Short mmCIF file of C-alpha atoms in Angstrom, two decimals:
data_model
loop_
_atom_site.label_atom_id
_atom_site.label_comp_id
_atom_site.label_asym_id
_atom_site.label_seq_id
_atom_site.Cartn_x
_atom_site.Cartn_y
_atom_site.Cartn_z
CA GLY A 1 0.34 6.71 -14.97
CA GLU A 2 -2.78 5.61 -13.26
CA SER A 3 -4.57 8.07 -11.03
CA VAL A 4 -6.63 6.95 -8.09
CA GLY A 5 -8.17 9.77 -6.12
CA LEU A 6 -10.64 10.37 -3.33
CA HIS A 7 -13.43 12.91 -3.06
CA LEU A 8 -13.06 13.72 0.67
CA PRO A 9 -9.85 13.84 2.66
CA THR A 10 -11.56 13.61 6.08
CA LEU A 11 -14.84 12.05 7.16
CA SER A 12 -16.30 12.36 10.66
CA VAL A 13 -19.15 10.08 11.71
CA GLN A 14 -20.95 9.27 14.91
CA GLU A 15 -20.37 5.87 16.45
CA GLY A 16 -23.07 3.51 15.23
CA ASP A 17 -23.74 5.41 12.01
CA ASN A 18 -22.88 4.10 8.58
CA SER A 19 -19.84 5.49 6.76
CA ILE A 20 -19.36 5.89 3.03
CA ILE A 21 -15.93 6.54 1.58
CA ASN A 22 -15.64 7.33 -2.11
CA CYS A 23 -12.88 6.87 -4.65
CA ALA A 24 -12.45 7.72 -8.33
CA TYR A 25 -10.05 5.93 -10.62
CA SER A 26 -8.87 6.88 -14.08
CA ASN A 27 -7.69 3.66 -15.74
CA SER A 28 -10.70 2.03 -17.33
CA ALA A 29 -8.58 -1.06 -18.01
CA SER A 30 -8.10 -1.77 -14.30
CA ASP A 31 -9.82 -5.00 -13.42
CA TYR A 32 -9.21 -5.41 -9.72
CA PHE A 33 -9.60 -3.07 -6.77
CA ILE A 34 -8.88 -3.28 -3.07
CA TRP A 35 -9.79 -1.15 -0.10
CA TYR A 36 -7.11 -0.89 2.56
CA LYS A 37 -7.24 0.42 6.11
CA GLN A 38 -4.15 2.00 7.59
CA GLU A 39 -3.81 2.78 11.26
CA SER A 40 -1.16 5.10 12.57
CA GLY A 41 2.30 3.51 12.48
CA LYS A 42 1.12 0.41 10.65
CA GLY A 43 1.13 -0.83 7.10
CA PRO A 44 -2.05 -0.97 4.98
CA GLN A 45 -4.39 -3.78 5.95
CA PHE A 46 -6.65 -5.52 3.42
CA ILE A 47 -10.36 -4.88 3.98
CA ILE A 48 -12.22 -6.03 0.89
CA ASP A 49 -11.65 -6.46 -2.82
CA ILE A 50 -13.74 -6.47 -5.97
CA ARG A 51 -13.15 -7.50 -9.55
CA SER A 52 -14.37 -5.47 -12.47
CA ASN A 53 -16.91 -8.12 -13.47
CA MET A 54 -18.81 -7.37 -10.26
CA ASP A 55 -20.60 -4.25 -9.09
CA LYS A 56 -21.03 -5.11 -5.43
CA ARG A 57 -19.33 -7.25 -2.84
CA GLN A 58 -20.11 -7.63 0.82
CA GLY A 59 -17.96 -8.55 3.74
CA GLN A 60 -18.41 -8.37 7.46
CA ARG A 61 -19.85 -4.88 8.07
CA VAL A 62 -18.28 -3.63 4.85
CA THR A 63 -19.60 -3.37 1.31
CA VAL A 64 -17.73 -2.23 -1.80
CA LEU A 65 -19.60 -0.85 -4.78
CA LEU A 66 -18.05 -0.47 -8.21
CA ASN A 67 -19.47 1.73 -10.94
CA LYS A 68 -17.40 1.18 -14.05
CA THR A 69 -19.43 3.64 -16.09
CA VAL A 70 -18.17 6.57 -14.04
CA LYS A 71 -15.05 4.82 -12.72
CA HIS A 72 -16.07 5.12 -9.11
CA LEU A 73 -15.63 2.94 -6.05
CA SER A 74 -17.18 3.29 -2.65
CA LEU A 75 -16.65 1.60 0.68
CA GLN A 76 -19.58 1.38 3.04
CA ILE A 77 -18.98 0.56 6.69
CA ALA A 78 -22.06 -0.38 8.69
CA ALA A 79 -22.43 0.56 12.35
CA THR A 80 -19.11 2.37 12.47
CA GLN A 81 -17.07 1.70 15.60
CA PRO A 82 -14.21 3.61 17.24
CA GLY A 83 -11.84 0.89 16.03
CA ASP A 84 -12.71 1.86 12.46
CA SER A 85 -10.91 5.18 12.88
CA ALA A 86 -8.05 5.09 10.39
CA VAL A 87 -7.06 6.22 6.91
CA TYR A 88 -8.73 4.32 4.11
CA PHE A 89 -7.21 3.88 0.66
CA CYS A 90 -8.59 2.44 -2.50
CA ALA A 91 -6.06 0.83 -4.79
CA GLU A 92 -6.24 -0.55 -8.28
CA ASN A 93 -4.18 -3.53 -9.29
CA ASN A 94 -2.39 -3.30 -12.60
CA PHE A 95 0.36 -5.58 -13.79
CA ASN A 96 1.21 -7.02 -10.39
CA LYS A 97 1.36 -3.75 -8.47
CA PHE A 98 -1.09 -1.45 -6.78
CA TYR A 99 -1.76 2.22 -7.42
CA PHE A 100 -3.12 4.00 -4.38
CA GLY A 101 -5.12 7.16 -3.90
CA SER A 102 -4.23 9.73 -1.24
CA GLY A 103 -6.61 8.34 1.37
CA THR A 104 -9.59 9.42 3.46
CA LYS A 105 -9.22 9.80 7.19
CA LEU A 106 -12.21 8.42 9.05
CA ASN A 107 -12.88 9.90 12.50
CA VAL A 108 -15.45 8.08 14.61
CA LYS A 109 -16.96 10.23 17.33
CA PRO A 110 -18.19 8.45 20.47
CA ASP B 1 5.06 -13.87 13.89
CA THR B 2 4.24 -15.00 10.35
CA GLY B 3 3.67 -11.54 8.88
CA VAL B 4 5.97 -9.29 6.86
CA SER B 5 8.76 -7.97 9.07
CA GLN B 6 10.65 -4.75 8.45
CA ASN B 7 13.69 -3.42 10.25
CA PRO B 8 14.42 -0.95 11.58
CA ARG B 9 11.07 0.61 12.40
CA HIS B 10 12.58 4.08 12.53
CA LYS B 11 15.77 5.54 11.14
CA ILE B 12 17.09 9.05 11.54
CA THR B 13 20.08 9.92 9.42
CA LYS B 14 22.03 12.96 8.36
CA ARG B 15 21.80 14.17 4.81
CA GLY B 16 24.44 12.53 2.66
CA GLN B 17 24.63 9.32 4.66
CA ASN B 18 23.73 5.88 3.31
CA VAL B 19 20.95 3.83 4.87
CA THR B 20 19.81 0.25 4.41
CA PHE B 21 16.46 -1.28 5.29
CA ARG B 22 15.56 -4.92 5.54
CA CYS B 23 12.33 -6.76 4.74
CA ASP B 24 11.56 -10.35 5.65
CA PRO B 25 8.48 -11.49 3.70
CA ILE B 26 6.05 -14.24 4.56
CA SER B 27 8.10 -17.38 4.02
CA GLU B 28 6.05 -19.00 1.27
CA HIS B 29 5.62 -15.78 -0.70
CA ASN B 30 7.78 -15.59 -3.81
CA ARG B 31 6.99 -11.97 -4.68
CA LEU B 32 8.28 -9.01 -2.71
CA TYR B 33 7.44 -5.35 -3.28
CA TRP B 34 8.81 -2.06 -2.03
CA TYR B 35 6.64 1.04 -1.74
CA ARG B 36 7.27 4.55 -0.45
CA GLN B 37 4.67 6.54 1.43
CA THR B 38 4.89 10.23 2.28
CA LEU B 39 2.69 11.91 4.85
CA GLY B 40 -0.93 12.15 3.77
CA GLN B 41 -0.38 10.18 0.61
CA GLY B 42 -0.98 6.62 -0.46
CA PRO B 43 1.93 4.23 -0.99
CA GLU B 44 3.80 4.55 -4.29
CA PHE B 45 5.30 1.53 -6.00
CA LEU B 46 9.10 1.42 -6.16
CA THR B 47 10.12 -2.06 -7.28
CA TYR B 48 9.30 -5.73 -7.03
CA PHE B 49 11.01 -9.11 -7.08
CA GLN B 50 9.91 -12.55 -8.05
CA ASN B 51 12.21 -14.85 -6.14
CA GLU B 52 15.65 -13.23 -6.56
CA ALA B 53 14.89 -11.50 -9.87
CA GLN B 54 14.06 -7.80 -9.81
CA LEU B 55 11.32 -7.60 -12.43
CA GLU B 56 10.34 -3.95 -12.40
CA LYS B 57 11.58 -0.61 -11.12
CA SER B 58 9.56 2.58 -10.94
CA ARG B 59 10.81 5.91 -12.26
CA LEU B 60 10.72 6.96 -8.59
CA LEU B 61 13.68 4.67 -7.94
CA SER B 62 16.57 6.99 -8.70
CA ASP B 63 20.16 5.85 -9.14
CA ARG B 64 20.74 6.42 -5.44
CA PHE B 65 18.30 3.63 -4.62
CA SER B 66 19.14 -0.04 -4.96
CA ALA B 67 17.23 -3.11 -3.88
CA GLU B 68 18.37 -6.68 -3.64
CA ARG B 69 16.90 -10.04 -2.83
CA PRO B 70 19.94 -12.26 -3.13
CA LYS B 71 18.49 -15.62 -2.10
CA GLY B 72 14.88 -15.01 -2.91
CA SER B 73 14.00 -14.61 0.75
CA PHE B 74 14.68 -11.32 2.57
CA SER B 75 15.29 -8.09 0.69
CA THR B 76 17.28 -4.95 1.36
CA LEU B 77 16.65 -1.43 0.12
CA GLU B 78 19.65 0.90 0.21
CA ILE B 79 19.57 4.65 -0.27
CA GLN B 80 22.90 6.30 -0.94
CA ARG B 81 23.67 9.96 -0.25
CA THR B 82 20.32 10.54 1.39
CA GLU B 83 18.44 13.77 0.76
CA GLN B 84 15.72 15.41 2.83
CA GLY B 85 13.23 14.48 0.14
CA ASP B 86 13.89 10.82 0.89
CA SER B 87 12.14 11.20 4.25
CA ALA B 88 9.16 8.86 4.07
CA MET B 89 7.76 5.55 5.21
CA TYR B 90 9.22 2.66 3.23
CA LEU B 91 6.80 -0.24 3.05
CA CYS B 92 7.44 -3.80 2.01
CA ALA B 93 4.76 -6.20 0.85
CA SER B 94 4.83 -9.82 -0.23
CA SER B 95 2.50 -12.13 -2.08
CA PHE B 96 2.37 -15.55 -3.63
CA ARG B 97 2.62 -15.39 -7.43
CA GLY B 98 1.07 -11.92 -7.47
CA GLU B 99 -2.21 -13.07 -5.93
CA ALA B 100 -3.63 -9.86 -4.58
CA LEU B 101 -5.70 -11.42 -1.82
CA GLY B 102 -2.59 -12.59 -0.08
CA TYR B 103 -0.79 -9.31 -0.62
CA THR B 104 0.47 -8.43 2.86
CA PHE B 105 2.21 -5.26 3.95
CA GLY B 106 4.74 -4.86 6.70
CA SER B 107 4.59 -2.01 9.20
CA GLY B 108 7.26 -0.07 7.35
CA THR B 109 10.48 1.73 8.13
CA ARG B 110 10.09 5.43 8.78
CA LEU B 111 13.11 7.36 7.49
CA THR B 112 13.85 10.89 8.61
CA VAL B 113 16.71 12.71 6.90
CA VAL B 114 17.95 15.73 8.84
#
């Protein structure tokens, strides 16, 4: 099956700094990707998405970059805030369902 | 509350017992998905419905697991003869015609089998 993995299990950043969370995927046929944020005791929450015909998409304080050549996604969070502390997952959409990686825990230090 | 609702939020059961979870999707969503999430891992797809039809089941969904969506609205996930390995968070998500942007997760039911 598809494999979506992450380079770092835990990332600690200082409040106000930018955060970069990375993700590798294995299915070159995947054409749609989403980054989710999951806080403790809650379900995954949509952050930002990108289709395979794009290489960059920006949202409010977040940017997703897609490199199809090396099958790599990244999530950039600008001016990281304490409320950004959570586990972040990338997921690839394939035939109506999502395949998730194991997540990166983001710790924001005050 | 117009989000995806799951009940109960927590369930502790003894090994060998049967458990049933309920998911109420967003009312206009015709697709409903079940995922399982173990500690430190991302959610894993179990099954999904379009209206009342169960269209796909993962290999993870053993014979002890059954899901229904009888009227195309709420869904139930039943686990028979629970095992300790069934301990996990069971997440429900819904969407409209598979549109990913509107794909919304509930807060899950955390199952602990003792």
